[in-house]
C-alpha cells in the first residue's frame, strides 16, 4: 500500500500543473492505476537503449495517432529497441514498476490497437528489422519483427520466392504487427492464413522472459502450439520479436482480369465458375461495388477501364506455366461471357497494367478517406450474404450517410463495409451500431474478419464469441500478463480489463 | 481428507482380490490418486447413456490396447455418448468425482495417446458420427467428432469436394482424433496443416462446460484463437465433440509417378525440380528407401514396378485441367530423366494403378509390423538432413537391429525412421534412445513431427521445446483441467503431471 501511494505521489509531482489527458475519442475504460514514467525510469531506459529513448513531441505525435486519425494516445515516451534482449530488459523493468506498454509496429491498424490510449510507453519494433535467415530449399524465412512487409517481399523476389501475405499497407506494416493482428489480405485465398504459414515465433512475455518457439519446421507436434496464442492477440499477451514463416515459390506467370457484373448473384455465379475452371491457379477473387468506383473516380481520378456496372471483380491467377494459365483464364472468360454472368471485362498480363487494375481494388480505402469521416466495418459472413448487409445498411440509413460502400475478399467471405459522413457524426454512429453487429450475429458472422478488435471493437466481442470463450481469454491474459501491462484497454472487453 | 480416505476404502472393497494392474510397458508415472469407478458411478452413467456403458471384457480389451499393441491400459468401463450434452454430463460428473478419463477416437495413434494407462474411463466418440452440415458454395463441412475420415471423404466425393487431409489410417481414424492429434498425412504439402483448415471446434472442458467455437467462417479475428489450444493437445485439455473444416474442391485430374533415384542427393534435386515445374499441381512428394521395398516384397508380396534403386519417390499431381497436368508432368519427367536425376519410373493416371503405386508408400507401416517388434520415430528435420539420420542410425546400431528403414514426407521435411528387431529388446532400445533424440535436437528438429507425444514420447519434449514453453503448457493444463482428469500421463512430461 505504501508503495502504491508513493508511486501516485511521485506521479503527481512529475505532472504538476499538467492537464489530465482527455480519454481517446472511442470511449475507453478509465485509466487503470499504472505507474507513470519517472526520471529514474528514463535513466534506466537510456542505459539499456542509449539514444533510442524518444521524448520529442513531434515524433511522439505520429506514434500516438493511428493511421485513420481516429484515436489518439498521450504517451510521452517512445522506446526503440534493436534486440530481443533489449525488449526483454525493458519489459522486465516495466512489469516490476507497473508501467503500461503499448507495442507498435508500422501503426497501420484500423481498430485503434496500435496506439496508446493514455500514457502507455510506446515500444516500437521499427529498429528490429534484420533478416535472420532464409533457406532457399524449404522457403523458410526467419526475421526480426520490425521488418517491413514490402522489404521482405523485395528481398524474396530475388530468390524466386514471395511472402504468403500481401496487403494494402505493405509499404509500412511490420511482419511482427501482421502476425500480432493475424493479418489476412489479398493472398489468403491461395496461401491460407498466418496460422498455417507462421512456423515459429519468438515472444517476450510481460515479465521479460523470452519464449523461444522459433522453429523452422513445417511439422512439429511436441505439445501445445503456444505460438498460436500470440498470433492475433494484438500485443496483449506478449511482444513478438522474431518470426519464421513459410514462403511460397514466386509464380512464373501472373494474370489479372477486371470484370463487371449486373448483380451480386451473377458475381457469386462467376466465383463458382472461376473456382471450378481456374482451380489451383486462382490466387485472388476480390470485389468492389459501383459506389467504390464512384469514389475512385471522384477523389483519386482513377478511370474505370470497363463499362459502368453495379459490381466489379478483380481475379488474379498465378501459376507455374504461362501458356497453361492463359489458356485456363481464356476458357473461363469465354464461358463467363457466353453465359452472360459477366457484362464486360479486361485482362492484364504485363506488370504495369496488372498494378493499375489492382489499384482499383487496393486504393478504395484511400478514396474513402477523401470522402469524409469513415466508419469502417470488417465483417465475415457466409459468402452468399455478404452484399445483403450493404443493401440493408443503405436502406436503414437512408440519406443520413454520405456514402455506403462495400468491397472486399469474396473468396474469404469477407466484406469491408464503409460508411462516410461529412464530419464525425455521433447520431449516424448510433444508427450504424449496434445494427451492423446485430445483423452480423444473426447470420453467425464475425464482427472482425481480419482487422482485430483493438480499442474500438473490444466491447463488441460478445456478438461473435460465446461468454465462456471470452472468459477463457480473460484467464489466458491473467496467466501471461498478470499485471495487465501489455496493450491495456485492447482486445478484451472492459469487464475483463 | 475424510473424503479421500473414504474413496480409497471404497475402491479397495470394489477391487478386493484383484491384482494391481501392472503399469504399461512404456514406463508410466505412478498411478495418480484418482477415484475408482463405483457401482453408484455406473448407475449414473447408465442413466445418462442407457445401454451404452460397456463393461464387456472382450470389447474393453480392444479399447485398452493400442493399434501397435505396444501399450495396454486396464480400464473396466467404456462409455459411448452420442451427443455433446451427454459428453458434458459425463465429464461434469467425472470431474466432480475425480474420475480420470481417456478420450478415444479410432484408436489408431502411434504414441500410446489413445488408450488408458491404468483404469481411466474410456470415453469413445464412436457413436458421435453425424454430419451436421455441408455448404457446397464455401466447401465448409461441420460434423461430429466421431466421423471416420474415409466416410467423410466418400460423402464429399459426391459433392465434388475432398477432405484436406488423408492418411493411412483413414478407414478407422476419427476426425475428432485427427484434430486432437493435429494429424498431418499425405496432403499437407498441398492443403496445409489442420491449424489452417480447421475453422471451428466444439469442445467439452474437463468440468463439463461446453466451449462453442464452432465457427464456419474462413476469417475471424475476434480475440484469441482458443480452438488452436485443442488442436494437437491429444485430449488433455478438452474433448472435441464437433469440427468444422474447410474442404478443397475435388481435383479433375490426378496423376501419380513412381520414380527411382541413385542417391538421396538426387532425390532432393528431383524435389527442387519438381516444385519448380509442377508448381501448384504438386500434391505429394513422398519417399521410401530400398529397405522399405525389401519389406514390402518379403512380407506383403508387393512387387517393385521399376528397377531396383536405393531410393523411391511417389509424386502426385492434382489439378483442374487433365491436359495441362499431363503436359506439366511429362515435361518434368523428361527433364528429370535427361539430367539423370531419376533412373527409372512409371506413371499412373487410372485409379486402380494410382492406388497400386500409392500402396507401396502407404503399406510400409504394415510391412514393418510383420518384420518384428518395431521402434518408430517420427522426426522433422531440415529436408536436406532427413536421410542422414537413417544412415547414421544404421551405422550406430550395426547388426543389433534387424532392419533400419526410412520413409516419409520429403515435402514436409518429415522422416519416419523405423527400426525392427525379432522381439522386444531393451538393449536395442537403449542404443536407439536418447541417440535419436540427441541427433534430432542437434539439428533443431522435432522429435515428433505428426504423431504427437502421447504416453511414449512425453518425457522427450525437452529435446524439442524450451523449458519456459513446457512450463507454460503446464499452466494451460492447470487452467483448463485443474484436477488433471483428462488423458492423464500423456503429452506433458512427468514433472508436470
mmCIF file with all atom_site columns, C-alpha atoms in Angstrom, chain A residues 186-362:
data_model
loop_
_atom_site.group_PDB
_atom_site.id
_atom_site.type_symbol
_atom_site.label_atom_id
_atom_site.label_alt_id
_atom_site.label_comp_id
_atom_site.label_asym_id
_atom_site.label_entity_id
_atom_site.label_seq_id
_atom_site.pdbx_PDB_ins_code
_atom_site.Cartn_x
_atom_site.Cartn_y
_atom_site.Cartn_z
_atom_site.occupancy
_atom_site.B_iso_or_equiv
_atom_site.pdbx_formal_charge
_atom_site.auth_seq_id
_atom_site.auth_comp_id
_atom_site.auth_asym_id
_atom_site.auth_atom_id
_atom_site.pdbx_PDB_model_num
ATOM 1   C CA . UNK A 1 186 ? -5.079  -10.399 -50.684 1.00 0.00 ? 186 UNK A CA 1
ATOM 2   C CA . UNK A 1 187 ? -3.367  -13.787 -50.821 1.00 0.00 ? 187 UNK A CA 1
ATOM 3   C CA . UNK A 1 188 ? -5.230  -15.642 -48.082 1.00 0.00 ? 188 UNK A CA 1
ATOM 4   C CA . UNK A 1 189 ? -7.479  -17.370 -50.616 1.00 0.00 ? 189 UNK A CA 1
ATOM 5   C CA . UNK A 1 190 ? -4.423  -19.039 -52.113 1.00 0.00 ? 190 UNK A CA 1
ATOM 6   C CA . UNK A 1 191 ? -1.868  -19.459 -49.353 1.00 0.00 ? 191 UNK A CA 1
ATOM 7   C CA . UNK A 1 192 ? -4.113  -19.694 -46.294 1.00 0.00 ? 192 UNK A CA 1
ATOM 8   C CA . UNK A 1 193 ? -3.912  -17.784 -43.034 1.00 0.00 ? 193 UNK A CA 1
ATOM 9   C CA . UNK A 1 194 ? -0.860  -16.964 -40.951 1.00 0.00 ? 194 UNK A CA 1
ATOM 10  C CA . UNK A 1 195 ? -1.979  -19.705 -38.546 1.00 0.00 ? 195 UNK A CA 1
ATOM 11  C CA . UNK A 1 196 ? -0.705  -22.152 -41.136 1.00 0.00 ? 196 UNK A CA 1
ATOM 12  C CA . UNK A 1 197 ? 2.218   -20.282 -42.665 1.00 0.00 ? 197 UNK A CA 1
ATOM 13  C CA . UNK A 1 198 ? 3.859   -18.915 -39.496 1.00 0.00 ? 198 UNK A CA 1
ATOM 14  C CA . UNK A 1 199 ? 6.119   -21.745 -38.346 1.00 0.00 ? 199 UNK A CA 1
ATOM 15  C CA . UNK A 1 200 ? 7.732   -20.118 -35.367 1.00 0.00 ? 200 UNK A CA 1
ATOM 16  C CA . UNK A 1 201 ? 7.731   -17.088 -33.108 1.00 0.00 ? 201 UNK A CA 1
ATOM 17  C CA . UNK A 1 202 ? 9.992   -15.566 -30.530 1.00 0.00 ? 202 UNK A CA 1
ATOM 18  C CA . UNK A 1 203 ? 7.977   -13.652 -27.968 1.00 0.00 ? 203 UNK A CA 1
ATOM 19  C CA . UNK A 1 204 ? 8.955   -11.596 -24.941 1.00 0.00 ? 204 UNK A CA 1
ATOM 20  C CA . UNK A 1 205 ? 6.416   -12.125 -22.174 1.00 0.00 ? 205 UNK A CA 1
ATOM 21  C CA . UNK A 1 206 ? 5.106   -9.337  -19.968 1.00 0.00 ? 206 UNK A CA 1
ATOM 22  C CA . UNK A 1 207 ? 7.652   -10.117 -17.248 1.00 0.00 ? 207 UNK A CA 1
ATOM 23  C CA . UNK A 1 208 ? 10.562  -10.047 -19.672 1.00 0.00 ? 208 UNK A CA 1
ATOM 24  C CA . UNK A 1 209 ? 11.063  -13.778 -20.089 1.00 0.00 ? 209 UNK A CA 1
ATOM 25  C CA . UNK A 1 210 ? 11.860  -14.791 -23.652 1.00 0.00 ? 210 UNK A CA 1
ATOM 26  C CA . UNK A 1 211 ? 9.670   -17.559 -25.059 1.00 0.00 ? 211 UNK A CA 1
ATOM 27  C CA . UNK A 1 212 ? 11.571  -19.259 -27.856 1.00 0.00 ? 212 UNK A CA 1
ATOM 28  C CA . UNK A 1 213 ? 9.157   -21.000 -30.224 1.00 0.00 ? 213 UNK A CA 1
ATOM 29  C CA . UNK A 1 214 ? 11.215  -20.012 -33.242 1.00 0.00 ? 214 UNK A CA 1
ATOM 30  C CA . UNK A 1 215 ? 11.033  -23.367 -35.004 1.00 0.00 ? 215 UNK A CA 1
ATOM 31  C CA . UNK A 1 216 ? 11.828  -23.587 -38.701 1.00 0.00 ? 216 UNK A CA 1
ATOM 32  C CA . UNK A 1 217 ? 9.927   -26.801 -39.301 1.00 0.00 ? 217 UNK A CA 1
ATOM 33  C CA . UNK A 1 218 ? 6.765   -27.430 -41.252 1.00 0.00 ? 218 UNK A CA 1
ATOM 34  C CA . UNK A 1 219 ? 5.597   -30.001 -38.746 1.00 0.00 ? 219 UNK A CA 1
ATOM 35  C CA . UNK A 1 220 ? 6.054   -30.158 -35.002 1.00 0.00 ? 220 UNK A CA 1
ATOM 36  C CA . UNK A 1 221 ? 3.625   -31.967 -32.714 1.00 0.00 ? 221 UNK A CA 1
ATOM 37  C CA . UNK A 1 222 ? 5.520   -31.761 -29.458 1.00 0.00 ? 222 UNK A CA 1
ATOM 38  C CA . UNK A 1 223 ? 2.960   -30.337 -27.062 1.00 0.00 ? 223 UNK A CA 1
ATOM 39  C CA . UNK A 1 224 ? 0.544   -27.417 -27.303 1.00 0.00 ? 224 UNK A CA 1
ATOM 40  C CA . UNK A 1 225 ? 1.138   -24.894 -30.076 1.00 0.00 ? 225 UNK A CA 1
ATOM 41  C CA . UNK A 1 226 ? 1.836   -21.870 -27.891 1.00 0.00 ? 226 UNK A CA 1
ATOM 42  C CA . UNK A 1 227 ? 2.703   -19.554 -30.755 1.00 0.00 ? 227 UNK A CA 1
ATOM 43  C CA . UNK A 1 228 ? -0.949  -19.594 -31.844 1.00 0.00 ? 228 UNK A CA 1
ATOM 44  C CA . UNK A 1 229 ? -1.863  -17.710 -28.667 1.00 0.00 ? 229 UNK A CA 1
ATOM 45  C CA . UNK A 1 230 ? 0.198   -14.754 -29.822 1.00 0.00 ? 230 UNK A CA 1
ATOM 46  C CA . UNK A 1 231 ? -0.997  -14.784 -33.439 1.00 0.00 ? 231 UNK A CA 1
ATOM 47  C CA . UNK A 1 232 ? -3.905  -12.361 -33.448 1.00 0.00 ? 232 UNK A CA 1
ATOM 48  C CA . UNK A 1 233 ? -3.617  -11.342 -29.791 1.00 0.00 ? 233 UNK A CA 1
ATOM 49  C CA . UNK A 1 234 ? -2.766  -7.742  -30.730 1.00 0.00 ? 234 UNK A CA 1
ATOM 50  C CA . UNK A 1 235 ? 0.192   -7.413  -28.398 1.00 0.00 ? 235 UNK A CA 1
ATOM 51  C CA . UNK A 1 236 ? -1.867  -8.106  -25.281 1.00 0.00 ? 236 UNK A CA 1
ATOM 52  C CA . UNK A 1 237 ? -0.130  -11.381 -24.356 1.00 0.00 ? 237 UNK A CA 1
ATOM 53  C CA . UNK A 1 238 ? 3.474   -10.743 -25.356 1.00 0.00 ? 238 UNK A CA 1
ATOM 54  C CA . UNK A 1 239 ? 5.687   -8.794  -27.711 1.00 0.00 ? 239 UNK A CA 1
ATOM 55  C CA . UNK A 1 240 ? 6.633   -10.711 -30.849 1.00 0.00 ? 240 UNK A CA 1
ATOM 56  C CA . UNK A 1 241 ? 10.337  -10.133 -31.548 1.00 0.00 ? 241 UNK A CA 1
ATOM 57  C CA . UNK A 1 242 ? 11.032  -12.606 -34.368 1.00 0.00 ? 242 UNK A CA 1
ATOM 58  C CA . UNK A 1 243 ? 9.078   -14.672 -36.856 1.00 0.00 ? 243 UNK A CA 1
ATOM 59  C CA . UNK A 1 244 ? 9.718   -17.680 -39.069 1.00 0.00 ? 244 UNK A CA 1
ATOM 60  C CA . UNK A 1 245 ? 7.371   -18.023 -41.986 1.00 0.00 ? 245 UNK A CA 1
ATOM 61  C CA . UNK A 1 246 ? 6.921   -20.442 -44.885 1.00 0.00 ? 246 UNK A CA 1
ATOM 62  C CA . UNK A 1 247 ? 7.140   -18.632 -48.209 1.00 0.00 ? 247 UNK A CA 1
ATOM 63  C CA . UNK A 1 248 ? 5.696   -19.904 -51.490 1.00 0.00 ? 248 UNK A CA 1
ATOM 64  C CA . UNK A 1 249 ? 7.649   -20.026 -54.748 1.00 0.00 ? 249 UNK A CA 1
ATOM 65  C CA . UNK A 1 250 ? 7.303   -16.938 -56.934 1.00 0.00 ? 250 UNK A CA 1
ATOM 66  C CA . UNK A 1 251 ? 4.780   -17.769 -59.645 1.00 0.00 ? 251 UNK A CA 1
ATOM 67  C CA . UNK A 1 252 ? 6.151   -17.802 -63.185 1.00 0.00 ? 252 UNK A CA 1
ATOM 68  C CA . UNK A 1 253 ? 3.017   -16.166 -64.557 1.00 0.00 ? 253 UNK A CA 1
ATOM 69  C CA . UNK A 1 254 ? 0.512   -13.714 -63.102 1.00 0.00 ? 254 UNK A CA 1
ATOM 70  C CA . UNK A 1 255 ? -2.672  -12.589 -64.871 1.00 0.00 ? 255 UNK A CA 1
ATOM 71  C CA . UNK A 1 256 ? -5.317  -10.193 -63.667 1.00 0.00 ? 256 UNK A CA 1
ATOM 72  C CA . UNK A 1 257 ? -8.852  -9.840  -65.019 1.00 0.00 ? 257 UNK A CA 1
ATOM 73  C CA . UNK A 1 258 ? -11.121 -6.919  -64.155 1.00 0.00 ? 258 UNK A CA 1
ATOM 74  C CA . UNK A 1 259 ? -14.758 -7.823  -64.813 1.00 0.00 ? 259 UNK A CA 1
ATOM 75  C CA . UNK A 1 260 ? -18.189 -6.239  -64.444 1.00 0.00 ? 260 UNK A CA 1
ATOM 76  C CA . UNK A 1 261 ? -21.426 -7.916  -63.303 1.00 0.00 ? 261 UNK A CA 1
ATOM 77  C CA . UNK A 1 262 ? -25.071 -6.862  -63.335 1.00 0.00 ? 262 UNK A CA 1
ATOM 78  C CA . UNK A 1 263 ? -25.906 -8.258  -59.889 1.00 0.00 ? 263 UNK A CA 1
ATOM 79  C CA . UNK A 1 264 ? -24.257 -9.753  -56.835 1.00 0.00 ? 264 UNK A CA 1
ATOM 80  C CA . UNK A 1 265 ? -25.893 -13.053 -57.701 1.00 0.00 ? 265 UNK A CA 1
ATOM 81  C CA . UNK A 1 266 ? -24.066 -13.069 -61.037 1.00 0.00 ? 266 UNK A CA 1
ATOM 82  C CA . UNK A 1 267 ? -20.879 -12.194 -59.203 1.00 0.00 ? 267 UNK A CA 1
ATOM 83  C CA . UNK A 1 268 ? -21.323 -15.272 -56.993 1.00 0.00 ? 268 UNK A CA 1
ATOM 84  C CA . UNK A 1 269 ? -22.042 -17.448 -60.042 1.00 0.00 ? 269 UNK A CA 1
ATOM 85  C CA . UNK A 1 270 ? -18.849 -16.129 -61.579 1.00 0.00 ? 270 UNK A CA 1
ATOM 86  C CA . UNK A 1 271 ? -16.999 -17.039 -58.389 1.00 0.00 ? 271 UNK A CA 1
ATOM 87  C CA . UNK A 1 272 ? -18.258 -20.619 -58.534 1.00 0.00 ? 272 UNK A CA 1
ATOM 88  C CA . UNK A 1 273 ? -17.404 -20.941 -62.226 1.00 0.00 ? 273 UNK A CA 1
ATOM 89  C CA . UNK A 1 274 ? -13.997 -19.463 -61.599 1.00 0.00 ? 274 UNK A CA 1
ATOM 90  C CA . UNK A 1 275 ? -13.151 -21.842 -58.750 1.00 0.00 ? 275 UNK A CA 1
ATOM 91  C CA . UNK A 1 276 ? -14.038 -24.769 -60.971 1.00 0.00 ? 276 UNK A CA 1
ATOM 92  C CA . UNK A 1 277 ? -12.212 -23.607 -64.107 1.00 0.00 ? 277 UNK A CA 1
ATOM 93  C CA . UNK A 1 278 ? -9.204  -21.792 -62.666 1.00 0.00 ? 278 UNK A CA 1
ATOM 94  C CA . UNK A 1 279 ? -8.831  -24.195 -59.751 1.00 0.00 ? 279 UNK A CA 1
ATOM 95  C CA . UNK A 1 280 ? -5.342  -24.228 -58.308 1.00 0.00 ? 280 UNK A CA 1
ATOM 96  C CA . UNK A 1 281 ? -4.146  -21.108 -60.163 1.00 0.00 ? 281 UNK A CA 1
ATOM 97  C CA . UNK A 1 282 ? -6.800  -18.793 -58.686 1.00 0.00 ? 282 UNK A CA 1
ATOM 98  C CA . UNK A 1 283 ? -4.966  -16.510 -56.288 1.00 0.00 ? 283 UNK A CA 1
ATOM 99  C CA . UNK A 1 284 ? -7.498  -13.731 -55.611 1.00 0.00 ? 284 UNK A CA 1
ATOM 100 C CA . UNK A 1 285 ? -11.186 -13.062 -56.102 1.00 0.00 ? 285 UNK A CA 1
ATOM 101 C CA . UNK A 1 286 ? -11.943 -9.531  -54.882 1.00 0.00 ? 286 UNK A CA 1
ATOM 102 C CA . UNK A 1 287 ? -14.860 -7.205  -55.458 1.00 0.00 ? 287 UNK A CA 1
ATOM 103 C CA . UNK A 1 288 ? -15.922 -3.567  -55.253 1.00 0.00 ? 288 UNK A CA 1
ATOM 104 C CA . UNK A 1 289 ? -19.316 -2.014  -55.888 1.00 0.00 ? 289 UNK A CA 1
ATOM 105 C CA . UNK A 1 290 ? -20.372 0.888   -58.123 1.00 0.00 ? 290 UNK A CA 1
ATOM 106 C CA . UNK A 1 291 ? -20.152 3.312   -55.187 1.00 0.00 ? 291 UNK A CA 1
ATOM 107 C CA . UNK A 1 292 ? -16.482 2.411   -54.664 1.00 0.00 ? 292 UNK A CA 1
ATOM 108 C CA . UNK A 1 293 ? -15.821 3.114   -58.340 1.00 0.00 ? 293 UNK A CA 1
ATOM 109 C CA . UNK A 1 294 ? -17.532 6.482   -57.985 1.00 0.00 ? 294 UNK A CA 1
ATOM 110 C CA . UNK A 1 295 ? -15.218 7.390   -55.092 1.00 0.00 ? 295 UNK A CA 1
ATOM 111 C CA . UNK A 1 296 ? -12.136 6.223   -57.031 1.00 0.00 ? 296 UNK A CA 1
ATOM 112 C CA . UNK A 1 297 ? -13.205 8.430   -59.977 1.00 0.00 ? 297 UNK A CA 1
ATOM 113 C CA . UNK A 1 298 ? -14.090 11.449  -57.853 1.00 0.00 ? 298 UNK A CA 1
ATOM 114 C CA . UNK A 1 299 ? -11.321 11.534  -55.282 1.00 0.00 ? 299 UNK A CA 1
ATOM 115 C CA . UNK A 1 300 ? -8.366  9.793   -56.959 1.00 0.00 ? 300 UNK A CA 1
ATOM 116 C CA . UNK A 1 301 ? -9.201  10.458  -60.642 1.00 0.00 ? 301 UNK A CA 1
ATOM 117 C CA . UNK A 1 302 ? -8.848  6.769   -61.397 1.00 0.00 ? 302 UNK A CA 1
ATOM 118 C CA . UNK A 1 303 ? -10.733 5.820   -64.571 1.00 0.00 ? 303 UNK A CA 1
ATOM 119 C CA . UNK A 1 304 ? -12.999 2.801   -64.863 1.00 0.00 ? 304 UNK A CA 1
ATOM 120 C CA . UNK A 1 305 ? -11.387 0.580   -67.533 1.00 0.00 ? 305 UNK A CA 1
ATOM 121 C CA . UNK A 1 306 ? -14.703 -1.097  -68.446 1.00 0.00 ? 306 UNK A CA 1
ATOM 122 C CA . UNK A 1 307 ? -18.430 -0.284  -68.809 1.00 0.00 ? 307 UNK A CA 1
ATOM 123 C CA . UNK A 1 308 ? -20.238 1.104   -65.803 1.00 0.00 ? 308 UNK A CA 1
ATOM 124 C CA . UNK A 1 309 ? -21.606 -1.806  -63.740 1.00 0.00 ? 309 UNK A CA 1
ATOM 125 C CA . UNK A 1 310 ? -23.135 -2.367  -60.308 1.00 0.00 ? 310 UNK A CA 1
ATOM 126 C CA . UNK A 1 311 ? -20.302 -4.745  -59.366 1.00 0.00 ? 311 UNK A CA 1
ATOM 127 C CA . UNK A 1 312 ? -16.653 -5.175  -60.298 1.00 0.00 ? 312 UNK A CA 1
ATOM 128 C CA . UNK A 1 313 ? -14.443 -8.205  -59.773 1.00 0.00 ? 313 UNK A CA 1
ATOM 129 C CA . UNK A 1 314 ? -10.652 -8.478  -59.635 1.00 0.00 ? 314 UNK A CA 1
ATOM 130 C CA . UNK A 1 315 ? -9.493  -12.007 -60.410 1.00 0.00 ? 315 UNK A CA 1
ATOM 131 C CA . UNK A 1 316 ? -5.829  -12.921 -60.155 1.00 0.00 ? 316 UNK A CA 1
ATOM 132 C CA . UNK A 1 317 ? -4.253  -16.139 -61.359 1.00 0.00 ? 317 UNK A CA 1
ATOM 133 C CA . UNK A 1 318 ? -0.719  -17.170 -60.571 1.00 0.00 ? 318 UNK A CA 1
ATOM 134 C CA . UNK A 1 319 ? 0.925   -20.335 -61.705 1.00 0.00 ? 319 UNK A CA 1
ATOM 135 C CA . UNK A 1 320 ? 3.977   -22.136 -62.957 1.00 0.00 ? 320 UNK A CA 1
ATOM 136 C CA . UNK A 1 321 ? 3.206   -22.319 -66.676 1.00 0.00 ? 321 UNK A CA 1
ATOM 137 C CA . UNK A 1 322 ? 2.265   -19.101 -68.537 1.00 0.00 ? 322 UNK A CA 1
ATOM 138 C CA . UNK A 1 323 ? 0.695   -20.901 -71.511 1.00 0.00 ? 323 UNK A CA 1
ATOM 139 C CA . UNK A 1 324 ? -1.466  -23.138 -69.342 1.00 0.00 ? 324 UNK A CA 1
ATOM 140 C CA . UNK A 1 325 ? -2.555  -20.232 -67.150 1.00 0.00 ? 325 UNK A CA 1
ATOM 141 C CA . UNK A 1 326 ? -3.593  -18.066 -70.094 1.00 0.00 ? 326 UNK A CA 1
ATOM 142 C CA . UNK A 1 327 ? -5.465  -20.950 -71.627 1.00 0.00 ? 327 UNK A CA 1
ATOM 143 C CA . UNK A 1 328 ? -7.376  -21.597 -68.409 1.00 0.00 ? 328 UNK A CA 1
ATOM 144 C CA . UNK A 1 329 ? -8.154  -17.913 -67.984 1.00 0.00 ? 329 UNK A CA 1
ATOM 145 C CA . UNK A 1 330 ? -9.406  -17.529 -71.545 1.00 0.00 ? 330 UNK A CA 1
ATOM 146 C CA . UNK A 1 331 ? -11.568 -20.621 -71.341 1.00 0.00 ? 331 UNK A CA 1
ATOM 147 C CA . UNK A 1 332 ? -13.070 -19.283 -68.129 1.00 0.00 ? 332 UNK A CA 1
ATOM 148 C CA . UNK A 1 333 ? -13.670 -15.792 -69.563 1.00 0.00 ? 333 UNK A CA 1
ATOM 149 C CA . UNK A 1 334 ? -15.306 -17.211 -72.659 1.00 0.00 ? 334 UNK A CA 1
ATOM 150 C CA . UNK A 1 335 ? -17.638 -19.295 -70.553 1.00 0.00 ? 335 UNK A CA 1
ATOM 151 C CA . UNK A 1 336 ? -18.431 -16.359 -68.235 1.00 0.00 ? 336 UNK A CA 1
ATOM 152 C CA . UNK A 1 337 ? -19.184 -14.036 -71.154 1.00 0.00 ? 337 UNK A CA 1
ATOM 153 C CA . UNK A 1 338 ? -21.212 -16.624 -73.095 1.00 0.00 ? 338 UNK A CA 1
ATOM 154 C CA . UNK A 1 339 ? -23.362 -17.413 -70.087 1.00 0.00 ? 339 UNK A CA 1
ATOM 155 C CA . UNK A 1 340 ? -23.832 -13.654 -69.515 1.00 0.00 ? 340 UNK A CA 1
ATOM 156 C CA . UNK A 1 341 ? -22.528 -13.827 -65.953 1.00 0.00 ? 341 UNK A CA 1
ATOM 157 C CA . UNK A 1 342 ? -20.097 -11.075 -66.861 1.00 0.00 ? 342 UNK A CA 1
ATOM 158 C CA . UNK A 1 343 ? -21.015 -7.962  -68.911 1.00 0.00 ? 343 UNK A CA 1
ATOM 159 C CA . UNK A 1 344 ? -17.614 -6.554  -69.700 1.00 0.00 ? 344 UNK A CA 1
ATOM 160 C CA . UNK A 1 345 ? -14.007 -7.109  -68.767 1.00 0.00 ? 345 UNK A CA 1
ATOM 161 C CA . UNK A 1 346 ? -10.329 -6.515  -69.407 1.00 0.00 ? 346 UNK A CA 1
ATOM 162 C CA . UNK A 1 347 ? -7.278  -8.696  -68.817 1.00 0.00 ? 347 UNK A CA 1
ATOM 163 C CA . UNK A 1 348 ? -3.690  -7.759  -67.932 1.00 0.00 ? 348 UNK A CA 1
ATOM 164 C CA . UNK A 1 349 ? -0.534  -9.814  -68.156 1.00 0.00 ? 349 UNK A CA 1
ATOM 165 C CA . UNK A 1 350 ? 2.051   -7.009  -68.036 1.00 0.00 ? 350 UNK A CA 1
ATOM 166 C CA . UNK A 1 351 ? 3.177   -5.790  -64.658 1.00 0.00 ? 351 UNK A CA 1
ATOM 167 C CA . UNK A 1 352 ? 2.218   -2.125  -65.161 1.00 0.00 ? 352 UNK A CA 1
ATOM 168 C CA . UNK A 1 353 ? -1.305  -2.921  -66.261 1.00 0.00 ? 353 UNK A CA 1
ATOM 169 C CA . UNK A 1 354 ? -1.659  -5.532  -63.507 1.00 0.00 ? 354 UNK A CA 1
ATOM 170 C CA . UNK A 1 355 ? -0.718  -2.862  -60.970 1.00 0.00 ? 355 UNK A CA 1
ATOM 171 C CA . UNK A 1 356 ? -3.194  -0.412  -62.480 1.00 0.00 ? 356 UNK A CA 1
ATOM 172 C CA . UNK A 1 357 ? -6.042  -2.913  -62.235 1.00 0.00 ? 357 UNK A CA 1
ATOM 173 C CA . UNK A 1 358 ? -5.115  -3.924  -58.695 1.00 0.00 ? 358 UNK A CA 1
ATOM 174 C CA . UNK A 1 359 ? -5.002  -0.286  -57.625 1.00 0.00 ? 359 UNK A CA 1
ATOM 175 C CA . UNK A 1 360 ? -8.732  -0.019  -58.314 1.00 0.00 ? 360 UNK A CA 1
ATOM 176 C CA . UNK A 1 361 ? -9.253  -2.506  -55.518 1.00 0.00 ? 361 UNK A CA 1
ATOM 177 C CA . UNK A 1 362 ? -6.370  -1.521  -53.262 1.00 0.00 ? 362 UNK A CA 1
#
